[in-house]
Amino acid sequence: MGLCPSTSSGPRSRAAAMNCRAEVLEVSVEGRQVEEAMLAVLHTVLLHRSTGKFHYKKEGTYSIGTVGTQDVDCDFIDFAYVRVSSEELDRALRKAVGEFKPPPCRPQDALRSSGSDGMGQISLEFYQKKKSRWPFSDECIPWELWTIKVNVVNLANEQERQICREKVGEKLCEKIINIVEVMNRHEYLPKMPTQSEVDNVFDTSLKDVQPYLYKISYQITDTLGTSVTTTMRRLIKDTLAL
Amino acid sequence: MDTDLSSQDRKDLDKFIKFFALKTVQVIVQARLGEKICTRSSSSPTGSDWFNLAIKDIPEVTHEAKKALAGQLPAVGRSMCVEISLKTSEGDSMELEIWCLEMNEKCDKEIKVSYTVYNRLSLLLKSLLAITRVTPAYRLSRKQGHEYVILYRIYFGEVQLSGLGEGFQTVRVGTVGTPVGTITLSCAYRINLAFMSTRQFERTPPIMGIIIDHFVDRPYPSSSPMHPCNYRAGEDNGAVYPSVEDSQEVCTTSFSTSPPSQLSSSRLSYQPAALGVGSADMGYPVLFAGGLNAAHPHQLIGPGKEGGVPPVPSQPAHGTQADQERMCTPLDGVHYSAATPSSSEDTETVSNSSEGKCGSPHDLLETIFIRKVGAFVNKPINQVTMANLDIPFAMFAPKNVELEDNDPMVNPPDSPETESPLQGSLHSEGSSGSSAGNTHDDFVMIDFKPAFSKDDILPMDLGTFYREFQNPPQLSSLSIDIGAQSMAEDLDSLPEKLAVHEKNVKEFDAFVETLQ
């Protein structure tokens, strides 16, 4: 779990190779709406992909803790969403989203180029760990990938901003409905693990809830269309992990 | 079909479906309360949180749901529906949404009841939590207050969508296959809110009066099939309803390949604060008292968004079971009739007390109380006429027509009544539908929108505050007459006070020493 800039191979191509479920959502927002829009989508996905803490008992049984929920109102968007009541989870997502800052269109670019605004995408990948023997490291097998493409627009005046508030709110409502639709297809979910395997399926580091293992990565494209955020170290690591 | 399902599984499945239905109703109604909901996660299973989700149970809602179900479960042709509607202070009402929990014949025989079905129902509830925030009614419900209120009604049987107008849209929340059928949860919602746009925000004097009954013990916010989406802090509720904990069945929290263990029944304690109500007096039952405007177009209290939502029911039942119809006619406000005998045992407390209260318009007037300010009240308090002075801040309550003129909170004694358009708007525009608007006809109402103020949840909060305190009343101690009088009294009593203090010198010294 963690934030990592994506490589040129990208999580999507790996996911496709691994036959995991991939969903793409696209939103156009103003710069200051990016964080809230991302959090709304990520929290909605994680609401569905988090359970209560498992407590294993004898005879192979386990009980599950309780997941609380809370409403969150957006400040820059006419929108509200529900998230899991877990401050740790919220902090982790805010940290991830906070580093994702796709640039808006620069004025000089607007004059020069086609006028396209800044773009970026943030990916939320759920994966399972598969233990490998030494010297190979554990393999991460994604089973669901959510990609949120963000198109950052520049607005000229307050009236446009107000319209944007409402429009983005409506769009996010549609996205939530899309997410719920996918969730309720009841497609593949990892099997409930035994106690020894639980860390291969769930993130057990949080004290109040237990999301499936996930990682967040992002990619930012500037107005010239080139990918500016790559990490050679990750590329090499991926290659070595085979 | 049943032969494929063991009796234990069948029992479990029925229990899951029953509690799923009850929790569905809770989620929907709580999402229309107008407040942000917040429940805590708990790492340890409590044994009372169905589907491993912290969803509090509002006793009234559970009671209504159980009554609607009447021991049945959703089945083919028998759906459980929650109707959400809006009712304006002028008496217009409109259905906004119908949430349907249906069952069809498509069975999934292979599915494991105690594990897979349970977890999928949990997932479906999470989806419901998410979807209830994205339909248009959510935003309307967050803004409900004295201009309009949101009501709910639960019925069982055939789904009736005709009240949603033309072109309504549907959203499917999700489905869960079970060995006895597929459960489907969906919402049909109105998109044509045309009448709302023309009438909702008109600042006209309210036709209806609103009684806020602080001090009468009312188990029910209403005695009608339509219930306000509000919640009453329920110290007394447990006495009226079979409390949830009494009838609470164990919920499965233990999973394995073997059937779930039966835990002992645990109390489901209901904590109003957890609903995010805070100090807002949401649940004070509010009954419409109509016809008050005939002689006295009062500026009646608009309860805050949560405060004192009118219970309502002027709507006839939409062809649903008559036994669920309980009419508490708000429109004329004078009569409170418990509709049908079958519901009388539930309504008697309310209708009795309401009838006792509302025998005549005059009585209504006399029993109008001041609404207590809740956490989210955003309108200045313009009190309704009081005859019965058994209320807090009675001195601020104007009599009858003299609503605002004598109200020191609204009209500061020493400042001119209307010296600017803004102040004019303080008295009339700031509160909706001011009946004393005619005194401000000369002034232009300005919609005062201070920069950076939010106007969605608490409209004009900063603006209202600013307007109110532009001309605060003068401090009484600064008033010459009162000041002089008290000064004289002080001087007279000074020697006595000094003598008393002299006697207690040792105590004071000891006190000072403790401070050091």
PDB file of N, CA and C in Angstrom, chain A residues 44 47-51 53 55 57 59-73 75 78-82 84-86 165 173 176-177 180 183-184 186 191-192 207-209, chain B residues 35-46 49 52-54 115 119-120 123-124 126-127 129-131 133-134 138-139 142 171-176 253-256 258 261 454 456-457:
ATOM      1  N   THR A  44     -15.515   6.110  -1.801  1.00  0.00           N
ATOM      2  CA  THR A  44     -16.678   5.300  -2.156  1.00  0.00           C
ATOM      3  C   THR A  44     -16.236   3.892  -2.535  1.00  0.00           C
ATOM      4  N   LEU A  47     -15.147   2.159   0.655  1.00  0.00           N
ATOM      5  CA  LEU A  47     -16.290   1.804   1.512  1.00  0.00           C
ATOM      6  C   LEU A  47     -16.760   0.401   1.170  1.00  0.00           C
ATOM      7  N   HIS A  48     -16.771   0.107  -0.132  1.00  0.00           N
ATOM      8  CA  HIS A  48     -17.232  -1.203  -0.564  1.00  0.00           C
ATOM      9  C   HIS A  48     -16.159  -2.261  -0.429  1.00  0.00           C
ATOM     10  N   ARG A  49     -14.933  -1.842  -0.307  1.00  0.00           N
ATOM     11  CA  ARG A  49     -13.832  -2.806  -0.266  1.00  0.00           C
ATOM     12  C   ARG A  49     -13.169  -2.849   1.098  1.00  0.00           C
ATOM     13  N   SER A  50     -13.932  -2.481   2.106  1.00  0.00           N
ATOM     14  CA  SER A  50     -13.400  -2.585   3.475  1.00  0.00           C
ATOM     15  C   SER A  50     -14.373  -3.386   4.320  1.00  0.00           C
ATOM     16  N   THR A  51     -13.811  -4.162   5.204  1.00  0.00           N
ATOM     17  CA  THR A  51     -14.660  -4.900   6.143  1.00  0.00           C
ATOM     18  C   THR A  51     -14.255  -4.494   7.550  1.00  0.00           C
ATOM     19  N   LYS A  53     -12.649  -5.495  11.272  1.00  0.00           N
ATOM     20  CA  LYS A  53     -11.450  -6.267  11.597  1.00  0.00           C
ATOM     21  C   LYS A  53     -11.834  -7.724  11.864  1.00  0.00           C
ATOM     22  N   HIS A  55     -11.447 -11.218  13.635  1.00  0.00           N
ATOM     23  CA  HIS A  55     -10.938 -11.805  14.882  1.00  0.00           C
ATOM     24  C   HIS A  55     -11.063 -13.311  14.753  1.00  0.00           C
ATOM     25  N   LYS A  57     -10.934 -17.118  15.716  1.00  0.00           N
ATOM     26  CA  LYS A  57     -11.152 -17.900  16.934  1.00  0.00           C
ATOM     27  C   LYS A  57     -10.707 -19.335  16.641  1.00  0.00           C
ATOM     28  N   GLU A  59     -11.112 -23.298  15.888  1.00  0.00           N
ATOM     29  CA  GLU A  59     -11.876 -24.115  14.934  1.00  0.00           C
ATOM     30  C   GLU A  59     -12.085 -23.405  13.604  1.00  0.00           C
ATOM     31  N   GLY A  60     -11.150 -22.536  13.267  1.00  0.00           N
ATOM     32  CA  GLY A  60     -11.230 -21.935  11.943  1.00  0.00           C
ATOM     33  C   GLY A  60     -12.341 -20.926  11.756  1.00  0.00           C
ATOM     34  N   THR A  61     -12.936 -20.473  12.824  1.00  0.00           N
ATOM     35  CA  THR A  61     -13.982 -19.467  12.659  1.00  0.00           C
ATOM     36  C   THR A  61     -13.403 -18.088  12.943  1.00  0.00           C
ATOM     37  N   TYR A  62     -14.104 -17.115  12.445  1.00  0.00           N
ATOM     38  CA  TYR A  62     -13.672 -15.749  12.724  1.00  0.00           C
ATOM     39  C   TYR A  62     -14.901 -14.867  12.831  1.00  0.00           C
ATOM     40  N   SER A  63     -14.746 -13.816  13.551  1.00  0.00           N
ATOM     41  CA  SER A  63     -15.821 -12.837  13.640  1.00  0.00           C
ATOM     42  C   SER A  63     -15.293 -11.525  13.046  1.00  0.00           C
ATOM     43  N   ILE A  64     -16.235 -10.684  12.706  1.00  0.00           N
ATOM     44  CA  ILE A  64     -15.879  -9.454  11.989  1.00  0.00           C
ATOM     45  C   ILE A  64     -16.338  -8.245  12.790  1.00  0.00           C
ATOM     46  N   GLY A  65     -15.481  -7.272  12.870  1.00  0.00           N
ATOM     47  CA  GLY A  65     -15.831  -6.039  13.561  1.00  0.00           C
ATOM     48  C   GLY A  65     -16.838  -5.229  12.758  1.00  0.00           C
ATOM     49  N   THR A  66     -17.112  -4.069  13.243  1.00  0.00           N
ATOM     50  CA  THR A  66     -18.166  -3.233  12.667  1.00  0.00           C
ATOM     51  C   THR A  66     -17.561  -2.040  11.942  1.00  0.00           C
ATOM     52  N   VAL A  67     -18.084  -1.785  10.762  1.00  0.00           N
ATOM     53  CA  VAL A  67     -17.631  -0.629   9.998  1.00  0.00           C
ATOM     54  C   VAL A  67     -18.619   0.515  10.205  1.00  0.00           C
ATOM     55  N   GLY A  68     -18.114   1.630  10.656  1.00  0.00           N
ATOM     56  CA  GLY A  68     -18.954   2.812  10.786  1.00  0.00           C
ATOM     57  C   GLY A  68     -18.812   3.672   9.540  1.00  0.00           C
ATOM     58  N   THR A  69     -19.769   4.541   9.350  1.00  0.00           N
ATOM     59  CA  THR A  69     -19.715   5.403   8.166  1.00  0.00           C
ATOM     60  C   THR A  69     -20.010   6.836   8.571  1.00  0.00           C
ATOM     61  N   GLN A  70     -19.563   7.754   7.761  1.00  0.00           N
ATOM     62  CA  GLN A  70     -19.904   9.146   8.027  1.00  0.00           C
ATOM     63  C   GLN A  70     -20.028   9.932   6.737  1.00  0.00           C
ATOM     64  N   ASP A  71     -20.857  10.939   6.817  1.00  0.00           N
ATOM     65  CA  ASP A  71     -21.088  11.804   5.665  1.00  0.00           C
ATOM     66  C   ASP A  71     -19.999  12.853   5.579  1.00  0.00           C
ATOM     67  N   VAL A  72     -19.600  13.161   4.367  1.00  0.00           N
ATOM     68  CA  VAL A  72     -18.606  14.207   4.148  1.00  0.00           C
ATOM     69  C   VAL A  72     -19.181  15.191   3.136  1.00  0.00           C
ATOM     70  N   ASP A  73     -19.160  16.444   3.499  1.00  0.00           N
ATOM     71  CA  ASP A  73     -19.607  17.472   2.559  1.00  0.00           C
ATOM     72  C   ASP A  73     -18.402  18.082   1.869  1.00  0.00           C
ATOM     73  N   ASP A  75     -16.431  21.082   0.029  1.00  0.00           N
ATOM     74  CA  ASP A  75     -16.450  22.550   0.120  1.00  0.00           C
ATOM     75  C   ASP A  75     -16.531  23.211  -1.247  1.00  0.00           C
ATOM     76  N   ASP A  78     -20.762  20.909  -5.095  1.00  0.00           N
ATOM     77  CA  ASP A  78     -22.088  20.662  -4.493  1.00  0.00           C
ATOM     78  C   ASP A  78     -22.300  19.164  -4.426  1.00  0.00           C
ATOM     79  N   PHE A  79     -21.696  18.555  -3.437  1.00  0.00           N
ATOM     80  CA  PHE A  79     -21.694  17.099  -3.408  1.00  0.00           C
ATOM     81  C   PHE A  79     -21.388  16.628  -2.001  1.00  0.00           C
ATOM     82  N   ALA A  80     -21.966  15.497  -1.656  1.00  0.00           N
ATOM     83  CA  ALA A  80     -21.661  14.869  -0.373  1.00  0.00           C
ATOM     84  C   ALA A  80     -21.501  13.383  -0.633  1.00  0.00           C
ATOM     85  N   TYR A  81     -20.648  12.753   0.153  1.00  0.00           N
ATOM     86  CA  TYR A  81     -20.460  11.318  -0.017  1.00  0.00           C
ATOM     87  C   TYR A  81     -20.288  10.669   1.345  1.00  0.00           C
ATOM     88  N   VAL A  82     -20.287   9.356   1.317  1.00  0.00           N
ATOM     89  CA  VAL A  82     -20.157   8.590   2.564  1.00  0.00           C
ATOM     90  C   VAL A  82     -18.797   7.920   2.559  1.00  0.00           C
ATOM     91  N   VAL A  84     -15.879   5.529   5.053  1.00  0.00           N
ATOM     92  CA  VAL A  84     -15.703   4.683   6.233  1.00  0.00           C
ATOM     93  C   VAL A  84     -15.209   5.551   7.380  1.00  0.00           C
ATOM     94  N   SER A  85     -15.740   5.298   8.554  1.00  0.00           N
ATOM     95  CA  SER A  85     -15.281   6.059   9.731  1.00  0.00           C
ATOM     96  C   SER A  85     -13.958   5.488  10.201  1.00  0.00           C
ATOM     97  N   SER A  86     -12.919   5.926   9.561  1.00  0.00           N
ATOM     98  CA  SER A  86     -11.593   5.514   9.981  1.00  0.00           C
ATOM     99  C   SER A  86     -10.654   6.663   9.668  1.00  0.00           C
ATOM    100  N   ARG A 165     -19.296  24.051  -9.943  1.00  0.00           N
ATOM    101  CA  ARG A 165     -19.625  23.387  -8.668  1.00  0.00           C
ATOM    102  C   ARG A 165     -20.783  22.429  -8.855  1.00  0.00           C
ATOM    103  N   CYS A 173     -22.121  12.369  -8.879  1.00  0.00           N
ATOM    104  CA  CYS A 173     -23.257  11.486  -8.574  1.00  0.00           C
ATOM    105  C   CYS A 173     -23.298  10.338  -9.580  1.00  0.00           C
ATOM    106  N   ILE A 176     -20.599   7.815  -8.758  1.00  0.00           N
ATOM    107  CA  ILE A 176     -20.937   6.970  -7.611  1.00  0.00           C
ATOM    108  C   ILE A 176     -21.876   5.855  -8.064  1.00  0.00           C
ATOM    109  N   ILE A 177     -22.842   6.216  -8.901  1.00  0.00           N
ATOM    110  CA  ILE A 177     -23.764   5.198  -9.402  1.00  0.00           C
ATOM    111  C   ILE A 177     -23.002   4.162 -10.222  1.00  0.00           C
ATOM    112  N   VAL A 180     -21.123   1.861  -7.821  1.00  0.00           N
ATOM    113  CA  VAL A 180     -22.040   0.934  -7.139  1.00  0.00           C
ATOM    114  C   VAL A 180     -22.487  -0.172  -8.090  1.00  0.00           C
ATOM    115  N   MET A 183     -19.718  -2.650  -8.268  1.00  0.00           N
ATOM    116  CA  MET A 183     -19.581  -3.390  -7.010  1.00  0.00           C
ATOM    117  C   MET A 183     -20.628  -4.475  -6.883  1.00  0.00           C
ATOM    118  N   ASN A 184     -21.804  -4.169  -7.385  1.00  0.00           N
ATOM    119  CA  ASN A 184     -22.891  -5.112  -7.187  1.00  0.00           C
ATOM    120  C   ASN A 184     -23.009  -6.145  -8.300  1.00  0.00           C
ATOM    121  N   HIS A 186     -20.969  -8.409  -8.229  1.00  0.00           N
ATOM    122  CA  HIS A 186     -20.501  -9.561  -7.452  1.00  0.00           C
ATOM    123  C   HIS A 186     -19.567 -10.428  -8.264  1.00  0.00           C
ATOM    124  N   LYS A 191     -10.872 -14.997  -1.888  1.00  0.00           N
ATOM    125  CA  LYS A 191     -11.514 -15.856  -0.883  1.00  0.00           C
ATOM    126  C   LYS A 191     -11.150 -15.360   0.501  1.00  0.00           C
ATOM    127  N   MET A 192     -12.057 -15.594   1.414  1.00  0.00           N
ATOM    128  CA  MET A 192     -11.743 -15.194   2.781  1.00  0.00           C
ATOM    129  C   MET A 192     -10.569 -16.023   3.282  1.00  0.00           C
ATOM    130  N   LYS A 207      -6.383   0.092  12.688  1.00  0.00           N
ATOM    131  CA  LYS A 207      -6.879  -0.494  13.936  1.00  0.00           C
ATOM    132  C   LYS A 207      -8.400  -0.658  13.972  1.00  0.00           C
ATOM    133  N   ASP A 208      -9.102   0.017  13.070  1.00  0.00           N
ATOM    134  CA  ASP A 208     -10.555  -0.054  13.196  1.00  0.00           C
ATOM    135  C   ASP A 208     -11.260  -0.710  12.012  1.00  0.00           C
ATOM    136  N   VAL A 209     -10.648  -0.682  10.869  1.00  0.00           N
ATOM    137  CA  VAL A 209     -11.269  -1.346   9.719  1.00  0.00           C
ATOM    138  C   VAL A 209     -10.192  -2.100   8.949  1.00  0.00           C
TER     139      VAL A 209
ATOM    140  N   GLU B  35     -29.481  15.733   8.189  1.00  0.00           N
ATOM    141  CA  GLU B  35     -28.243  15.908   8.938  1.00  0.00           C
ATOM    142  C   GLU B  35     -27.187  14.942   8.447  1.00  0.00           C
ATOM    143  N   LYS B  36     -25.977  15.274   8.775  1.00  0.00           N
ATOM    144  CA  LYS B  36     -24.889  14.364   8.453  1.00  0.00           C
ATOM    145  C   LYS B  36     -24.898  13.229   9.465  1.00  0.00           C
ATOM    146  N   ILE B  37     -24.745  12.039   8.931  1.00  0.00           N
ATOM    147  CA  ILE B  37     -24.757  10.864   9.792  1.00  0.00           C
ATOM    148  C   ILE B  37     -23.330  10.455  10.078  1.00  0.00           C
ATOM    149  N   CYS B  38     -23.094  10.027  11.292  1.00  0.00           N
ATOM    150  CA  CYS B  38     -21.747   9.561  11.630  1.00  0.00           C
ATOM    151  C   CYS B  38     -21.860   8.430  12.625  1.00  0.00           C
ATOM    152  N   THR B  39     -21.322   7.299  12.289  1.00  0.00           N
ATOM    153  CA  THR B  39     -21.279   6.189  13.245  1.00  0.00           C
ATOM    154  C   THR B  39     -19.844   5.699  13.328  1.00  0.00           C
ATOM    155  N   ARG B  40     -19.543   5.095  14.445  1.00  0.00           N
ATOM    156  CA  ARG B  40     -18.146   4.718  14.679  1.00  0.00           C
ATOM    157  C   ARG B  40     -17.866   3.303  14.253  1.00  0.00           C
ATOM    158  N   SER B  41     -16.669   3.116  13.783  1.00  0.00           N
ATOM    159  CA  SER B  41     -16.221   1.755  13.516  1.00  0.00           C
ATOM    160  C   SER B  41     -15.780   1.124  14.828  1.00  0.00           C
ATOM    161  N   SER B  42     -15.925  -0.170  14.879  1.00  0.00           N
ATOM    162  CA  SER B  42     -15.500  -0.867  16.090  1.00  0.00           C
ATOM    163  C   SER B  42     -14.753  -2.108  15.676  1.00  0.00           C
ATOM    164  N   SER B  43     -13.545  -2.233  16.193  1.00  0.00           N
ATOM    165  CA  SER B  43     -12.754  -3.377  15.752  1.00  0.00           C
ATOM    166  C   SER B  43     -13.297  -4.672  16.337  1.00  0.00           C
ATOM    167  N   SER B  44     -13.969  -4.561  17.493  1.00  0.00           N
ATOM    168  CA  SER B  44     -14.500  -5.787  18.096  1.00  0.00           C
ATOM    169  C   SER B  44     -15.963  -5.936  17.738  1.00  0.00           C
ATOM    170  N   PRO B  45     -16.354  -7.097  17.349  1.00  0.00           N
ATOM    171  CA  PRO B  45     -17.762  -7.283  17.003  1.00  0.00           C
ATOM    172  C   PRO B  45     -18.633  -7.181  18.253  1.00  0.00           C
ATOM    173  N   THR B  46     -19.713  -6.472  18.120  1.00  0.00           N
ATOM    174  CA  THR B  46     -20.586  -6.294  19.274  1.00  0.00           C
ATOM    175  C   THR B  46     -21.691  -7.339  19.306  1.00  0.00           C
ATOM    176  N   ASP B  49     -24.563  -5.521  15.617  1.00  0.00           N
ATOM    177  CA  ASP B  49     -24.512  -4.728  14.397  1.00  0.00           C
ATOM    178  C   ASP B  49     -24.706  -5.637  13.211  1.00  0.00           C
ATOM    179  N   ASN B  52     -22.413  -6.242   9.898  1.00  0.00           N
ATOM    180  CA  ASN B  52     -21.132  -5.635  10.263  1.00  0.00           C
ATOM    181  C   ASN B  52     -21.051  -4.164   9.915  1.00  0.00           C
ATOM    182  N   LEU B  53     -22.202  -3.526   9.925  1.00  0.00           N
ATOM    183  CA  LEU B  53     -22.253  -2.101   9.655  1.00  0.00           C
ATOM    184  C   LEU B  53     -22.879  -1.399  10.843  1.00  0.00           C
ATOM    185  N   ALA B  54     -22.289  -0.259  11.190  1.00  0.00           N
ATOM    186  CA  ALA B  54     -22.852   0.500  12.306  1.00  0.00           C
ATOM    187  C   ALA B  54     -23.978   1.364  11.768  1.00  0.00           C
ATOM    188  N   TYR B 115     -22.860 -17.147   4.597  1.00  0.00           N
ATOM    189  CA  TYR B 115     -21.642 -16.406   4.360  1.00  0.00           C
ATOM    190  C   TYR B 115     -21.792 -15.448   3.180  1.00  0.00           C
ATOM    191  N   ASN B 119     -22.708 -11.479   3.346  1.00  0.00           N
ATOM    192  CA  ASN B 119     -21.720 -10.472   2.941  1.00  0.00           C
ATOM    193  C   ASN B 119     -22.220  -9.620   1.784  1.00  0.00           C
ATOM    194  N   ARG B 120     -22.960 -10.239   0.893  1.00  0.00           N
ATOM    195  CA  ARG B 120     -23.475  -9.448  -0.229  1.00  0.00           C
ATOM    196  C   ARG B 120     -24.565  -8.493   0.235  1.00  0.00           C
ATOM    197  N   LEU B 123     -22.741  -5.618   1.547  1.00  0.00           N
ATOM    198  CA  LEU B 123     -22.251  -4.775   0.455  1.00  0.00           C
ATOM    199  C   LEU B 123     -23.379  -3.934  -0.123  1.00  0.00           C
ATOM    200  N   LEU B 124     -24.543  -4.549  -0.221  1.00  0.00           N
ATOM    201  CA  LEU B 124     -25.695  -3.824  -0.757  1.00  0.00           C
ATOM    202  C   LEU B 124     -26.098  -2.672   0.151  1.00  0.00           C
ATOM    203  N   LYS B 126     -24.024  -1.002   1.989  1.00  0.00           N
ATOM    204  CA  LYS B 126     -23.023   0.050   1.773  1.00  0.00           C
ATOM    205  C   LYS B 126     -23.351   0.825   0.500  1.00  0.00           C
ATOM    206  N   SER B 127     -23.767   0.094  -0.513  1.00  0.00           N
ATOM    207  CA  SER B 127     -24.164   0.766  -1.744  1.00  0.00           C
ATOM    208  C   SER B 127     -25.352   1.676  -1.495  1.00  0.00           C
ATOM    209  N   LEU B 129     -26.060   3.182   1.257  1.00  0.00           N
ATOM    210  CA  LEU B 129     -25.540   4.374   1.939  1.00  0.00           C
ATOM    211  C   LEU B 129     -24.999   5.366   0.924  1.00  0.00           C
ATOM    212  N   ALA B 130     -24.277   4.849  -0.067  1.00  0.00           N
ATOM    213  CA  ALA B 130     -23.689   5.742  -1.064  1.00  0.00           C
ATOM    214  C   ALA B 130     -24.764   6.350  -1.964  1.00  0.00           C
ATOM    215  N   ILE B 131     -25.700   5.525  -2.405  1.00  0.00           N
ATOM    216  CA  ILE B 131     -26.683   5.998  -3.384  1.00  0.00           C
ATOM    217  C   ILE B 131     -27.672   6.983  -2.759  1.00  0.00           C
ATOM    218  N   ARG B 133     -27.115   9.320  -1.043  1.00  0.00           N
ATOM    219  CA  ARG B 133     -26.555  10.678  -1.027  1.00  0.00           C
ATOM    220  C   ARG B 133     -26.485  11.303  -2.415  1.00  0.00           C
ATOM    221  N   VAL B 134     -26.789  10.532  -3.437  1.00  0.00           N
ATOM    222  CA  VAL B 134     -26.614  11.092  -4.776  1.00  0.00           C
ATOM    223  C   VAL B 134     -27.925  11.387  -5.489  1.00  0.00           C
ATOM    224  N   TYR B 138     -31.619  14.066  -1.625  1.00  0.00           N
ATOM    225  CA  TYR B 138     -30.675  14.258  -0.518  1.00  0.00           C
ATOM    226  C   TYR B 138     -30.405  15.729  -0.295  1.00  0.00           C
ATOM    227  N   ARG B 139     -30.129  16.423  -1.376  1.00  0.00           N
ATOM    228  CA  ARG B 139     -29.819  17.843  -1.207  1.00  0.00           C
ATOM    229  C   ARG B 139     -31.037  18.603  -0.709  1.00  0.00           C
ATOM    230  N   ARG B 142     -31.322  18.053   2.983  1.00  0.00           N
ATOM    231  CA  ARG B 142     -30.337  18.786   3.787  1.00  0.00           C
ATOM    232  C   ARG B 142     -30.756  20.231   3.989  1.00  0.00           C
ATOM    233  N   VAL B 171     -32.691   4.186 -10.425  1.00  0.00           N
ATOM    234  CA  VAL B 171     -31.312   3.758 -10.230  1.00  0.00           C
ATOM    235  C   VAL B 171     -31.369   2.456  -9.447  1.00  0.00           C
ATOM    236  N   ARG B 172     -30.614   1.494  -9.938  1.00  0.00           N
ATOM    237  CA  ARG B 172     -30.602   0.224  -9.221  1.00  0.00           C
ATOM    238  C   ARG B 172     -29.430   0.236  -8.241  1.00  0.00           C
ATOM    239  N   VAL B 173     -29.741  -0.003  -7.026  1.00  0.00           N
ATOM    240  CA  VAL B 173     -28.682   0.000  -6.020  1.00  0.00           C
ATOM    241  C   VAL B 173     -27.906  -1.307  -6.107  1.00  0.00           C
ATOM    242  N   GLY B 174     -28.629  -2.411  -6.242  1.00  0.00           N
ATOM    243  CA  GLY B 174     -27.923  -3.674  -6.366  1.00  0.00           C
ATOM    244  C   GLY B 174     -28.855  -4.851  -6.212  1.00  0.00           C
ATOM    245  N   THR B 175     -28.306  -6.017  -6.431  1.00  0.00           N
ATOM    246  CA  THR B 175     -29.091  -7.247  -6.288  1.00  0.00           C
ATOM    247  C   THR B 175     -28.268  -8.271  -5.529  1.00  0.00           C
ATOM    248  N   VAL B 176     -28.972  -9.161  -4.865  1.00  0.00           N
ATOM    249  CA  VAL B 176     -28.310 -10.276  -4.185  1.00  0.00           C
ATOM    250  C   VAL B 176     -29.125 -11.526  -4.475  1.00  0.00           C
ATOM    251  N   THR B 253     -22.217 -12.694  13.499  1.00  0.00           N
ATOM    252  CA  THR B 253     -20.937 -12.050  13.314  1.00  0.00           C
ATOM    253  C   THR B 253     -19.826 -13.070  13.205  1.00  0.00           C
ATOM    254  N   SER B 254     -20.202 -14.325  13.341  1.00  0.00           N
ATOM    255  CA  SER B 254     -19.173 -15.346  13.338  1.00  0.00           C
ATOM    256  C   SER B 254     -19.259 -16.111  12.045  1.00  0.00           C
ATOM    257  N   PHE B 255     -18.143 -16.267  11.395  1.00  0.00           N
ATOM    258  CA  PHE B 255     -18.153 -16.904  10.096  1.00  0.00           C
ATOM    259  C   PHE B 255     -17.251 -18.105  10.085  1.00  0.00           C
ATOM    260  N   SER B 256     -17.683 -19.065   9.393  1.00  0.00           N
ATOM    261  CA  SER B 256     -16.830 -20.218   9.148  1.00  0.00           C
ATOM    262  C   SER B 256     -17.578 -21.064   8.141  1.00  0.00           C
ATOM    263  N   SER B 258     -19.063 -23.626   9.099  1.00  0.00           N
ATOM    264  CA  SER B 258     -20.190 -24.174   9.856  1.00  0.00           C
ATOM    265  C   SER B 258     -21.194 -23.068  10.097  1.00  0.00           C
ATOM    266  N   SER B 261     -22.682 -19.177  15.004  1.00  0.00           N
ATOM    267  CA  SER B 261     -23.055 -19.421  16.396  1.00  0.00           C
ATOM    268  C   SER B 261     -24.059 -18.377  16.800  1.00  0.00           C
ATOM    269  N   LYS B 454     -21.281  30.318   2.890  1.00  0.00           N
ATOM    270  CA  LYS B 454     -21.873  29.153   2.261  1.00  0.00           C
ATOM    271  C   LYS B 454     -23.363  29.379   2.169  1.00  0.00           C
ATOM    272  N   ASP B 456     -25.477  26.721   1.147  1.00  0.00           N
ATOM    273  CA  ASP B 456     -26.221  25.487   0.914  1.00  0.00           C
ATOM    274  C   ASP B 456     -26.794  24.912   2.196  1.00  0.00           C
ATOM    275  N   ILE B 457     -25.962  24.564   3.090  1.00  0.00           N
ATOM    276  CA  ILE B 457     -26.480  23.900   4.278  1.00  0.00           C
ATOM    277  C   ILE B 457     -27.080  24.914   5.237  1.00  0.00           C
TER     278      ILE B 457
END
